[in-house]
Structures are given as C-alpha cells and as structure tokens.
Amino acid sequence: MRKPLSKALSIVWTVMTSSAIAAHELPKQPMLRRGDVLIPASSLERAEDVGRGLRAHTNHMILVTPEMDAAARDTFVGTKPYGETPATIRSAYKMPSSGGAGAIAIVDAYDDPTAESDLDTFSATFGLPACTTANGCFHKMYASGKRPAVDCGWAQEISLDIEWAHALAPEAKIVLVEAASNSSTDLFRAVDLASTTVNTRSIGFGEVSMSWGFSEFAGEQTFDTHFHQADVVYFASSGDVGGQRIYPGVSPDVVSVGGTTIHRDAAGHFLSETAWSDSGGGPSAYESRPAFQDVIVTIVGSHRGAPDAAFDADPHSGVAIYDSTACQGVSGWLTFGGTSLSAPATAGVVNLAGHFYHSSEIELSTMYSNRGTANFRDILTGTAGSFTARKGWDFVTGIGTSLGVAGK
C-alpha cells in the first residue's frame, strides 16, 4: 500500500528558479518507483504541507508496463495504448458510447502546453468526436490571466482529466482552467473561474472536476463556498492513500469519488470489481455530516463521510492516456491510475445522465436515494487502510460504482 511522503522523501522537491520561470517550465522532479508503479513528484505531498492547506498534490500514478520496463527509463515513449480504453470502460459500467451536453470544467495547476493536441490524438485513436478550439468543444483558460509555468506532473494530470472526461461524455464541452500554481489561493481562484464559465449563457450548466487535494486542515470549511455556483455540480478525488482523507474530497459540497480495481479474465472479459487498497476515505475531521448522509448516520456519525461513490482507479486496471509533454523522459501512451481518474470520469458519467441539477447537494441526494439499486454496483470486497468494503455504503467506495446513467 502506498504510504504518505516521508521526511526523507521530502528532499525530492526542488525550489523553482527564476530561470525556470522565464522558460515557463519548472524543474522536472524524480518519480518515485514502488514495485511496478511510478508516482510523480506532483502526487507526493510535501511534509511541510501536511495539515496546512498550502499546496495541493495530484492523485495519479503510472503503471510500469512491460514495454516501459524493457526500455531505458530516460528515453521511454509509449507508442501504443495499454490498459482500459473508453470502449472497455463503457462496457464495464454499462455506459452509452455517445451523449453529453453543457460543459465539464477541469481545474488543474500549471500549464500543459500539449493539452489540446494530446486530446486530439486520444480522440482520434479511440474514435471519439474531435474536441478542439476550432470546433468550439475545447476551451483553455488561464485563471491568472497569463500562461502559467509548465510542471510535467501536473501536465500528466491535465491529460488524464480532459481525456477521460471527454471519453465518458463525448458531446460535452471541455473547459480546462489552469491555475498559476498549486497553492490553495491559485487553485480556488481557478475553481471560481471554472464555475462562472460553466454557468455562462453560452454553456449554462455542467460539472467542475478537481483531481487534486490537500490533507485535511483546520479551517477547510471556509473554502466550501467555492462550490456553491448555481447549476454546477462539483467532483473531487478522495485521495490515493488508503483510509486517509483529503480536501476538497471531504467537502459536503462536492461528489467525492474513491477508487476500485476492475478484474478481467485472460481474454479480457469483465469478471468483478473490488475496492482499491489505496482508495482514500473516512470520516472528516472537520466537516459535519450533510443532510444527504442522514440515511447512513449509523455509519458516519456526526461527521461527513467520504467517498460518495467510486470508479476504477487501480493502476493495475488503469486506463490508457496520451501525454506528449515528457516527464523524466516518459511520454506518449501511458497507463494511469489513481482517484485522479475517478473524479473526471464520474463527472463525465453524471454529465452523460443529462439531468444537470442545480447543485451538488441535489446530485448527491439523488445518488444516495438510489443506493442499493441496479443503478449502482455495490462493492462488497476489498480494504483500504483500516476500512473495508461492505454491503451498502462504506468508507472505501461509498454507494459503489455507476451502472448506466439512471439514478445520477
């Protein structure tokens, strides 16, 4: 199981230099390898940030495929997709192959200079509709008014988020809002811009997805007001450390999405789905139980419990993504996991459902009223930290994973 960043590992981070700012690129940081998984520096929380809400981390990791393992790490370029595809994921979750409307806004830090071209390659490879600036589908915005520096770990995050939001809701507009940095100030400024952009007359309704987070911190509740834009539903990752919580994944104003593992036979046929051992979750230390969780008060008590639902996140059943912005020499077709996948993908599922509720609370009330029905797959096995998946709602997978678009 993945463990929090130790004090020894905190030296991995390098302070940005003025020359890097001028070049619009932050120094590339080493990835941490654990078994057959690579964890980018952007997904490791710095020791000095724990419990302070200063800088957010991403929630993705990379599977070391046989092709990657056989190559020199500093020169690997993935030449073909490996892992789950839009078609296989749609089959596993009984999703239609077309649909979507309004917009899904993706909020991330720093700049991904190849975001649009990478999305175009992903779409063309898997037969998805083109999503470009030229055809009005793709919009890229800078929350500070100017292009941020490039951070390759966050560029990977952006590729994952926009490609898989588009994969699940192919007809929705994709709005990428880049924050100037991963500070809480910059990221929540970007959330506000994403919210108002989704809510403009030209788009009108949709979702905002946040795949990043901070370990819980005192006073986090004051940031909940950023998730109150009418006609927008917010989604956040539950985190990639089993049984631990992150913000905004514990905000009562977001749909918190945890992680699962998809199991297939040798021929690729779906067998089952279990809880992912690194899925974040548990009772919030600071947020009170929201009304939509009154139905599970005997489990969560007086505190907000996370996650609300789940989606494939284990890198061993990870998804194919395309990212041509090299990070430690790794680029091209890669296989990603983490709850960074869960949030934008579930935002895509809800967009595909087409209800477009006026708030996250209405969306969550709808989901909870459908718990235990055929609209969700109840995850019955697997553990994460001290929590175990069980019949009904649990601190690992919430009410389970979506089956079809009803009840969302």
CSV table of C-alpha atoms in Angstrom, one decimal:
chain,number,residue,atom,x,y,z
A,1,MET,CA,0.0,0.0,0.0
A,2,ARG,CA,1.2,3.5,-0.8
A,3,LYS,CA,2.3,5.4,2.3
A,4,PRO,CA,2.4,9.2,2.9
A,5,LEU,CA,5.5,11.1,1.9
A,6,SER,CA,8.2,10.6,4.5
A,7,LYS,CA,10.5,13.3,5.7
A,8,ALA,CA,13.4,11.7,3.8
A,9,LEU,CA,11.5,11.8,0.6
A,10,SER,CA,10.6,15.5,1.0
A,11,ILE,CA,14.1,16.4,-0.4
A,12,VAL,CA,12.8,15.3,-3.8
A,13,TRP,CA,11.3,18.8,-4.3
A,14,THR,CA,13.4,21.5,-5.8
A,15,VAL,CA,12.5,25.2,-5.5
A,16,MET,CA,11.6,26.9,-8.7
A,17,THR,CA,14.4,29.1,-10.0
A,18,SER,CA,13.9,32.5,-11.8
A,19,SER,CA,15.4,31.0,-15.0
A,20,ALA,CA,12.8,28.2,-14.9
A,21,ILE,CA,10.0,30.9,-14.6
A,22,ALA,CA,11.5,32.7,-17.6
A,23,ALA,CA,11.4,29.4,-19.6
A,24,HIS,CA,7.8,28.7,-18.4
A,25,GLU,CA,8.9,25.4,-17.1
A,26,LEU,CA,9.5,24.2,-13.5
A,27,PRO,CA,12.5,21.8,-12.9
A,28,LYS,CA,11.5,18.2,-13.5
A,29,GLN,CA,11.3,16.2,-10.3
A,30,PRO,CA,12.2,12.5,-10.0
A,31,MET,CA,9.4,10.0,-9.9
A,32,LEU,CA,9.2,7.5,-7.0
A,33,ARG,CA,9.0,3.9,-8.0
A,34,ARG,CA,7.1,1.4,-5.8
A,35,GLY,CA,7.1,-2.0,-7.3
A,36,ASP,CA,5.6,-1.7,-10.8
A,37,VAL,CA,4.1,1.8,-10.2
A,38,LEU,CA,5.6,5.2,-10.7
A,39,ILE,CA,4.4,8.1,-8.6
A,40,PRO,CA,5.2,11.5,-10.0
A,41,ALA,CA,6.5,14.2,-7.6
A,42,SER,CA,3.3,16.1,-8.1
A,43,SER,CA,1.4,13.3,-6.4
A,44,LEU,CA,3.6,13.3,-3.3
A,45,GLU,CA,2.5,15.7,-0.5
A,46,ARG,CA,5.5,17.7,0.9
A,47,ALA,CA,6.0,17.0,4.6
A,48,GLU,CA,5.8,20.7,5.4
A,49,ASP,CA,2.4,21.0,3.7
A,50,VAL,CA,0.6,18.3,5.7
A,51,GLY,CA,-2.3,19.7,7.6
A,52,ARG,CA,-1.8,23.3,6.4
A,53,GLY,CA,-3.8,23.6,3.2
A,54,LEU,CA,-0.9,25.4,1.4
A,55,ARG,CA,-0.1,23.4,-1.7
A,56,ALA,CA,-2.2,20.7,-3.4
A,57,HIS,CA,-1.0,17.4,-4.8
A,58,THR,CA,-2.3,15.4,-7.7
A,59,ASN,CA,-3.7,11.9,-7.3
A,60,HIS,CA,-2.4,9.9,-10.2
A,61,MET,CA,0.2,7.2,-10.7
A,62,ILE,CA,1.7,5.4,-13.7
A,63,LEU,CA,1.8,1.6,-14.3
A,64,VAL,CA,5.2,0.4,-15.4
A,65,THR,CA,4.1,-1.7,-18.4
A,66,PRO,CA,6.2,-4.5,-19.9
A,67,GLU,CA,7.0,-2.1,-22.8
A,68,MET,CA,8.2,0.6,-20.3
A,69,ASP,CA,10.1,-1.8,-18.1
A,70,ALA,CA,12.1,-3.1,-21.1
A,71,ALA,CA,13.1,0.4,-22.2
A,72,ALA,CA,15.5,2.9,-20.8
A,73,ARG,CA,13.6,5.0,-18.3
A,74,ASP,CA,15.0,8.2,-19.6
A,75,THR,CA,14.0,7.6,-23.2
A,76,PHE,CA,10.7,5.8,-23.0
A,77,VAL,CA,7.9,7.0,-25.4
A,78,GLY,CA,4.8,4.8,-25.4
A,79,THR,CA,3.9,4.0,-28.9
A,80,LYS,CA,0.5,2.3,-28.4
A,81,PRO,CA,-2.3,2.3,-25.9
A,82,TYR,CA,-2.1,-0.1,-23.0
A,83,GLY,CA,-4.8,-0.6,-20.4
A,84,GLU,CA,-8.5,0.1,-20.3
A,85,THR,CA,-9.9,2.1,-23.2
A,86,PRO,CA,-13.1,4.2,-23.5
A,87,ALA,CA,-14.9,1.2,-25.1
A,88,THR,CA,-13.9,-1.3,-22.4
A,89,ILE,CA,-14.7,1.1,-19.5
A,90,ARG,CA,-18.1,1.9,-21.1
A,91,SER,CA,-18.8,-1.9,-21.3
A,92,ALA,CA,-17.8,-2.4,-17.6
A,93,TYR,CA,-20.1,0.3,-16.4
A,94,LYS,CA,-22.9,-0.1,-19.0
A,95,MET,CA,-22.5,3.4,-20.4
A,96,PRO,CA,-23.7,4.5,-23.9
A,97,SER,CA,-21.0,5.4,-26.4
A,98,SER,CA,-22.4,8.9,-27.2
A,99,GLY,CA,-24.1,11.8,-25.5
A,100,GLY,CA,-23.3,14.6,-23.1
A,101,ALA,CA,-24.1,18.3,-23.1
A,102,GLY,CA,-23.2,21.5,-21.4
A,103,ALA,CA,-19.6,21.6,-20.1
A,104,ILE,CA,-17.2,19.8,-17.9
A,105,ALA,CA,-14.6,22.2,-16.5
A,106,ILE,CA,-11.3,20.7,-15.4
A,107,VAL,CA,-9.3,22.6,-12.8
A,108,ASP,CA,-5.6,21.9,-12.5
A,109,ALA,CA,-2.4,23.8,-11.7
A,110,TYR,CA,0.3,25.0,-14.1
A,111,ASP,CA,0.3,24.7,-17.9
A,112,ASP,CA,0.1,21.7,-20.2
A,113,PRO,CA,1.4,23.1,-23.5
A,114,THR,CA,0.3,20.0,-25.4
A,115,ALA,CA,-3.1,19.5,-23.8
A,116,GLU,CA,-5.2,20.1,-26.9
A,117,SER,CA,-3.1,18.2,-29.4
A,118,ASP,CA,-2.9,15.3,-26.9
A,119,LEU,CA,-6.7,15.3,-26.5
A,120,ASP,CA,-6.9,15.2,-30.3
A,121,THR,CA,-4.6,12.2,-30.6
A,122,PHE,CA,-6.6,10.4,-27.8
A,123,SER,CA,-9.9,11.1,-29.5
A,124,ALA,CA,-8.7,10.1,-33.0
A,125,THR,CA,-7.2,6.8,-31.7
A,126,PHE,CA,-10.4,5.7,-29.9
A,127,GLY,CA,-13.0,7.0,-32.4
A,128,LEU,CA,-14.3,9.8,-30.2
A,129,PRO,CA,-15.6,13.1,-31.6
A,130,ALA,CA,-12.9,15.7,-32.1
A,131,CYS,CA,-12.7,18.2,-29.3
A,132,THR,CA,-10.8,21.2,-30.4
A,133,THR,CA,-10.7,25.0,-30.0
A,134,ALA,CA,-11.6,25.3,-33.7
A,135,ASN,CA,-14.9,23.3,-33.4
A,136,GLY,CA,-15.9,25.0,-30.1
A,137,CYS,CA,-15.6,21.9,-27.9
A,138,PHE,CA,-12.3,22.7,-26.2
A,139,HIS,CA,-11.6,25.8,-24.2
A,140,LYS,CA,-8.3,26.6,-22.3
A,141,MET,CA,-8.2,29.4,-19.8
A,142,TYR,CA,-5.6,30.9,-17.5
A,143,ALA,CA,-7.0,31.8,-14.1
A,144,SER,CA,-4.4,34.5,-13.5
A,145,GLY,CA,-4.8,35.9,-17.0
A,146,LYS,CA,-1.4,34.7,-18.2
A,147,ARG,CA,0.1,31.3,-19.1
A,148,PRO,CA,1.5,29.5,-16.0
A,149,ALA,CA,4.8,27.7,-15.9
A,150,VAL,CA,4.9,24.1,-17.0
A,151,ASP,CA,5.1,21.3,-14.4
A,152,CYS,CA,5.3,17.9,-16.1
A,153,GLY,CA,3.5,16.0,-13.3
A,154,TRP,CA,0.6,18.4,-13.5
A,155,ALA,CA,0.7,18.2,-17.3
A,156,GLN,CA,0.2,14.4,-16.9
A,157,GLU,CA,-2.8,15.2,-14.6
A,158,ILE,CA,-4.3,17.5,-17.2
A,159,SER,CA,-4.0,14.9,-20.0
A,160,LEU,CA,-5.7,12.3,-17.8
A,161,ASP,CA,-8.5,14.6,-16.7
A,162,ILE,CA,-9.5,16.1,-20.0
A,163,GLU,CA,-9.2,12.9,-22.0
A,164,TRP,CA,-11.3,10.8,-19.7
A,165,ALA,CA,-13.9,13.4,-19.1
A,166,HIS,CA,-14.3,13.5,-22.9
A,167,ALA,CA,-14.2,9.7,-23.1
A,168,LEU,CA,-17.3,9.4,-20.8
A,169,ALA,CA,-19.2,12.4,-22.1
A,170,PRO,CA,-18.1,12.8,-25.8
A,171,GLU,CA,-20.6,15.6,-26.7
A,172,ALA,CA,-19.9,17.8,-23.7
A,173,LYS,CA,-17.6,20.9,-24.0
A,174,ILE,CA,-14.3,20.5,-22.2
A,175,VAL,CA,-13.1,23.6,-20.3
A,176,LEU,CA,-9.5,23.5,-19.0
A,177,VAL,CA,-8.8,26.1,-16.4
A,178,GLU,CA,-5.1,26.3,-15.4
A,179,ALA,CA,-4.2,27.8,-12.0
A,180,ALA,CA,-1.0,29.8,-11.8
A,181,SER,CA,0.4,27.3,-9.2
A,182,ASN,CA,-0.8,24.5,-6.9
A,183,SER,CA,-1.3,26.9,-4.0
A,184,SER,CA,-4.7,26.9,-2.4
A,185,THR,CA,-5.1,30.6,-3.3
A,186,ASP,CA,-4.4,30.0,-7.0
A,187,LEU,CA,-6.4,26.8,-7.3
A,188,PHE,CA,-9.6,28.1,-5.7
A,189,ARG,CA,-9.3,31.2,-7.9
A,190,ALA,CA,-9.3,28.8,-10.8
A,191,VAL,CA,-12.3,27.0,-9.4
A,192,ASP,CA,-14.2,30.2,-9.3
A,193,LEU,CA,-13.4,31.0,-12.9
A,194,ALA,CA,-14.4,27.4,-13.9
A,195,SER,CA,-17.7,27.8,-12.1
A,196,THR,CA,-18.7,31.1,-13.7
A,197,THR,CA,-17.5,29.8,-17.2
A,198,VAL,CA,-19.6,26.7,-17.0
A,199,ASN,CA,-22.5,28.9,-15.8
A,200,THR,CA,-22.4,31.4,-18.6
A,201,ARG,CA,-25.2,31.7,-21.1
A,202,SER,CA,-23.2,30.1,-23.8
A,203,ILE,CA,-22.9,26.9,-21.8
A,204,GLY,CA,-25.3,27.2,-18.9
A,205,PHE,CA,-24.8,24.1,-16.9
A,206,GLY,CA,-22.4,21.3,-16.2
A,207,GLU,CA,-19.7,20.0,-13.9
A,208,VAL,CA,-16.4,21.1,-12.3
A,209,SER,CA,-13.8,18.3,-11.6
A,210,MET,CA,-10.9,18.6,-9.2
A,211,SER,CA,-8.5,15.7,-9.1
A,212,TRP,CA,-6.1,17.3,-6.6
A,213,GLY,CA,-6.2,17.8,-2.9
A,214,PHE,CA,-4.7,18.7,0.5
A,215,SER,CA,-4.5,16.6,3.6
A,216,GLU,CA,-7.3,17.8,5.9
A,217,PHE,CA,-6.6,21.1,7.7
A,218,ALA,CA,-8.3,23.2,10.3
A,219,GLY,CA,-10.5,25.9,8.7
A,220,GLU,CA,-11.0,23.9,5.5
A,221,GLN,CA,-14.8,24.6,5.8
A,222,THR,CA,-14.2,28.2,4.8
A,223,PHE,CA,-13.3,27.1,1.3
A,224,ASP,CA,-16.7,25.3,0.8
A,225,THR,CA,-18.2,28.5,-0.5
A,226,HIS,CA,-16.2,28.0,-3.7
A,227,PHE,CA,-18.6,25.1,-4.6
A,228,HIS,CA,-21.9,27.0,-4.5
A,229,GLN,CA,-22.3,28.2,-8.1
A,230,ALA,CA,-25.9,27.5,-9.2
A,231,ASP,CA,-26.3,24.9,-12.0
A,232,VAL,CA,-22.9,23.4,-11.4
A,233,VAL,CA,-22.1,20.1,-9.7
A,234,TYR,CA,-18.6,19.6,-8.3
A,235,PHE,CA,-16.5,16.5,-8.2
A,236,ALA,CA,-13.3,15.7,-6.3
A,237,SER,CA,-10.9,12.8,-5.8
A,238,SER,CA,-11.0,11.1,-2.4
A,239,GLY,CA,-7.2,10.6,-2.5
A,240,ASP,CA,-4.7,7.8,-3.1
A,241,VAL,CA,-3.6,6.9,0.5
A,242,GLY,CA,-5.9,4.1,1.7
A,243,GLY,CA,-8.1,5.2,4.6
A,244,GLN,CA,-6.9,8.8,4.7
A,245,ARG,CA,-8.9,11.9,3.7
A,246,ILE,CA,-8.1,14.9,1.6
A,247,TYR,CA,-9.8,18.2,1.0
A,248,PRO,CA,-11.9,19.1,-1.1
A,249,GLY,CA,-12.7,15.4,-1.2
A,250,VAL,CA,-14.4,15.7,2.2
A,251,SER,CA,-16.3,18.9,1.4
A,252,PRO,CA,-20.1,18.3,1.7
A,253,ASP,CA,-20.5,20.4,-1.4
A,254,VAL,CA,-18.7,18.0,-3.8
A,255,VAL,CA,-19.3,14.5,-5.0
A,256,SER,CA,-16.3,12.6,-3.5
A,257,VAL,CA,-15.1,9.8,-5.7
A,258,GLY,CA,-13.0,6.9,-4.5
A,259,GLY,CA,-11.3,4.0,-6.3
A,260,THR,CA,-11.8,0.4,-7.3
A,261,THR,CA,-10.0,-2.4,-9.1
A,262,ILE,CA,-11.5,-4.0,-12.2
A,263,HIS,CA,-10.8,-7.7,-12.7
A,264,ARG,CA,-10.8,-9.4,-16.1
A,265,ASP,CA,-10.0,-12.9,-17.3
A,266,ALA,CA,-7.2,-13.7,-19.7
A,267,ALA,CA,-9.5,-12.9,-22.7
A,268,GLY,CA,-10.3,-9.5,-21.3
A,269,HIS,CA,-13.8,-10.3,-20.2
A,270,PHE,CA,-15.1,-8.4,-17.1
A,271,LEU,CA,-15.2,-10.6,-14.0
A,272,SER,CA,-15.7,-8.4,-11.0
A,273,GLU,CA,-14.9,-5.1,-9.3
A,274,THR,CA,-13.3,-4.8,-5.8
A,275,ALA,CA,-12.2,-1.9,-3.6
A,276,TRP,CA,-8.8,-0.5,-4.4
A,277,SER,CA,-6.4,-0.7,-1.5
A,278,ASP,CA,-5.2,2.9,-2.0
A,279,SER,CA,-8.6,4.5,-2.1
A,280,GLY,CA,-8.8,7.5,0.2
A,281,GLY,CA,-11.8,7.9,2.6
A,282,GLY,CA,-13.1,8.0,6.1
A,283,PRO,CA,-14.9,10.5,8.4
A,284,SER,CA,-13.8,14.1,8.0
A,285,ALA,CA,-12.0,15.6,11.0
A,286,TYR,CA,-13.7,19.0,10.4
A,287,GLU,CA,-16.7,18.8,8.2
A,288,SER,CA,-20.1,18.0,9.7
A,289,ARG,CA,-22.5,15.3,8.3
A,290,PRO,CA,-24.5,16.8,5.5
A,291,ALA,CA,-28.3,16.1,5.2
A,292,PHE,CA,-27.9,13.7,2.3
A,293,GLN,CA,-25.9,11.4,4.6
A,294,ASP,CA,-28.6,11.3,7.3
A,295,VAL,CA,-29.5,7.9,5.8
A,296,ILE,CA,-26.1,6.5,6.9
A,297,VAL,CA,-25.9,8.2,10.2
A,298,THR,CA,-25.2,4.9,12.0
A,299,ILE,CA,-22.0,4.6,9.9
A,300,VAL,CA,-20.7,8.2,9.7
A,301,GLY,CA,-21.9,9.6,12.9
A,302,SER,CA,-21.8,13.4,13.1
A,303,HIS,CA,-19.0,13.9,10.5
A,304,ARG,CA,-19.1,14.0,6.7
A,305,GLY,CA,-18.1,10.6,5.4
A,306,ALA,CA,-16.1,10.1,2.2
A,307,PRO,CA,-16.3,8.9,-0.6
A,308,ASP,CA,-19.8,9.1,-2.0
A,309,ALA,CA,-19.1,6.8,-5.0
A,310,ALA,CA,-16.2,5.1,-6.8
A,311,PHE,CA,-14.7,4.4,-10.1
A,312,ASP,CA,-11.8,2.3,-11.5
A,313,ALA,CA,-8.5,3.8,-10.0
A,314,ASP,CA,-6.1,0.9,-9.5
A,315,PRO,CA,-3.1,1.4,-12.0
A,316,HIS,CA,-3.1,-2.3,-12.5
A,317,SER,CA,-6.5,-1.9,-14.1
A,318,GLY,CA,-5.6,1.6,-15.3
A,319,VAL,CA,-6.6,3.5,-18.4
A,320,ALA,CA,-4.7,4.5,-21.5
A,321,ILE,CA,-3.8,8.2,-21.8
A,322,TYR,CA,-1.7,10.1,-24.2
A,323,ASP,CA,0.7,12.8,-23.0
A,324,SER,CA,3.4,14.1,-25.2
A,325,THR,CA,4.9,16.5,-22.6
A,326,ALA,CA,7.8,14.5,-21.4
A,327,CYS,CA,8.3,13.9,-17.7
A,328,GLN,CA,11.6,12.4,-16.6
A,329,GLY,CA,11.8,11.1,-20.2
A,330,VAL,CA,8.4,9.4,-20.0
A,331,SER,CA,5.8,10.4,-22.6
A,332,GLY,CA,3.5,9.1,-25.2
A,333,TRP,CA,0.9,6.4,-24.5
A,334,LEU,CA,0.9,5.6,-20.7
A,335,THR,CA,-1.3,3.7,-18.3
A,336,PHE,CA,-2.6,5.8,-15.4
A,337,GLY,CA,-4.5,5.0,-12.2
A,338,GLY,CA,-5.4,6.9,-9.1
A,339,THR,CA,-8.5,8.7,-8.0
A,340,SER,CA,-7.4,11.5,-10.3
A,341,LEU,CA,-9.2,9.2,-12.9
A,342,SER,CA,-12.2,8.7,-10.7
A,343,ALA,CA,-13.3,12.3,-10.4
A,344,PRO,CA,-13.3,13.5,-14.1
A,345,ALA,CA,-14.7,10.1,-15.2
A,346,THR,CA,-17.6,10.3,-12.8
A,347,ALA,CA,-18.2,13.9,-13.8
A,348,GLY,CA,-18.5,12.5,-17.3
A,349,VAL,CA,-21.0,9.9,-16.2
A,350,VAL,CA,-23.2,12.4,-14.5
A,351,ASN,CA,-23.0,14.8,-17.5
A,352,LEU,CA,-24.0,11.9,-19.7
A,353,ALA,CA,-27.1,11.3,-17.5
A,354,GLY,CA,-28.3,14.7,-18.7
A,355,HIS,CA,-30.2,15.8,-15.5
A,356,PHE,CA,-28.0,18.8,-14.7
A,357,TYR,CA,-29.1,19.5,-11.2
A,358,HIS,CA,-28.8,23.0,-9.7
A,359,SER,CA,-26.3,21.9,-7.0
A,360,SER,CA,-24.0,19.2,-5.8
A,361,GLU,CA,-26.4,18.6,-2.9
A,362,ILE,CA,-29.3,17.7,-5.2
A,363,GLU,CA,-27.0,15.4,-7.2
A,364,LEU,CA,-25.8,13.7,-4.0
A,365,SER,CA,-29.3,13.4,-2.7
A,366,THR,CA,-30.3,11.7,-6.0
A,367,MET,CA,-27.3,9.3,-5.8
A,368,TYR,CA,-28.0,8.4,-2.1
A,369,SER,CA,-31.6,7.7,-2.8
A,370,ASN,CA,-30.5,5.2,-5.5
A,371,ARG,CA,-28.1,3.4,-3.3
A,372,GLY,CA,-28.7,-0.4,-3.3
A,373,THR,CA,-30.5,-0.2,-6.7
A,374,ALA,CA,-29.5,-1.5,-10.1
A,375,ASN,CA,-28.1,1.9,-10.9
A,376,PHE,CA,-25.0,1.3,-8.8
A,377,ARG,CA,-22.7,-1.7,-8.4
A,378,ASP,CA,-22.3,-2.3,-4.6
A,379,ILE,CA,-18.6,-3.1,-4.0
A,380,LEU,CA,-18.5,-5.9,-1.4
A,381,THR,CA,-14.9,-6.8,-1.0
A,382,GLY,CA,-11.5,-5.2,-0.5
A,383,THR,CA,-9.9,-2.9,2.1
A,384,ALA,CA,-8.2,0.5,2.2
A,385,GLY,CA,-6.4,1.5,5.3
A,386,SER,CA,-8.5,0.5,8.3
A,387,PHE,CA,-11.7,0.4,6.3
A,388,THR,CA,-13.4,-2.5,4.5
A,389,ALA,CA,-15.9,-2.6,1.6
A,390,ARG,CA,-19.2,-4.0,2.7
A,391,LYS,CA,-22.8,-4.3,1.7
A,392,GLY,CA,-24.3,-0.8,1.4
A,393,TRP,CA,-22.3,2.4,1.9
A,394,ASP,CA,-18.7,2.2,3.2
A,395,PHE,CA,-15.7,4.4,3.7
A,396,VAL,CA,-13.8,2.9,0.7
A,397,THR,CA,-16.3,3.0,-2.2
A,398,GLY,CA,-19.3,4.9,-0.9
A,399,ILE,CA,-22.5,3.7,-2.5
A,400,GLY,CA,-20.5,1.9,-5.2
A,401,THR,CA,-19.8,2.4,-8.9
A,402,SER,CA,-22.2,3.7,-11.5
A,403,LEU,CA,-24.1,1.2,-13.8
A,404,GLY,CA,-25.7,3.1,-16.6
A,405,VAL,CA,-26.8,6.7,-16.4
A,406,ALA,CA,-30.0,6.3,-14.4
A,407,GLY,CA,-30.1,7.5,-10.8
A,408,LYS,CA,-27.3,10.1,-11.3
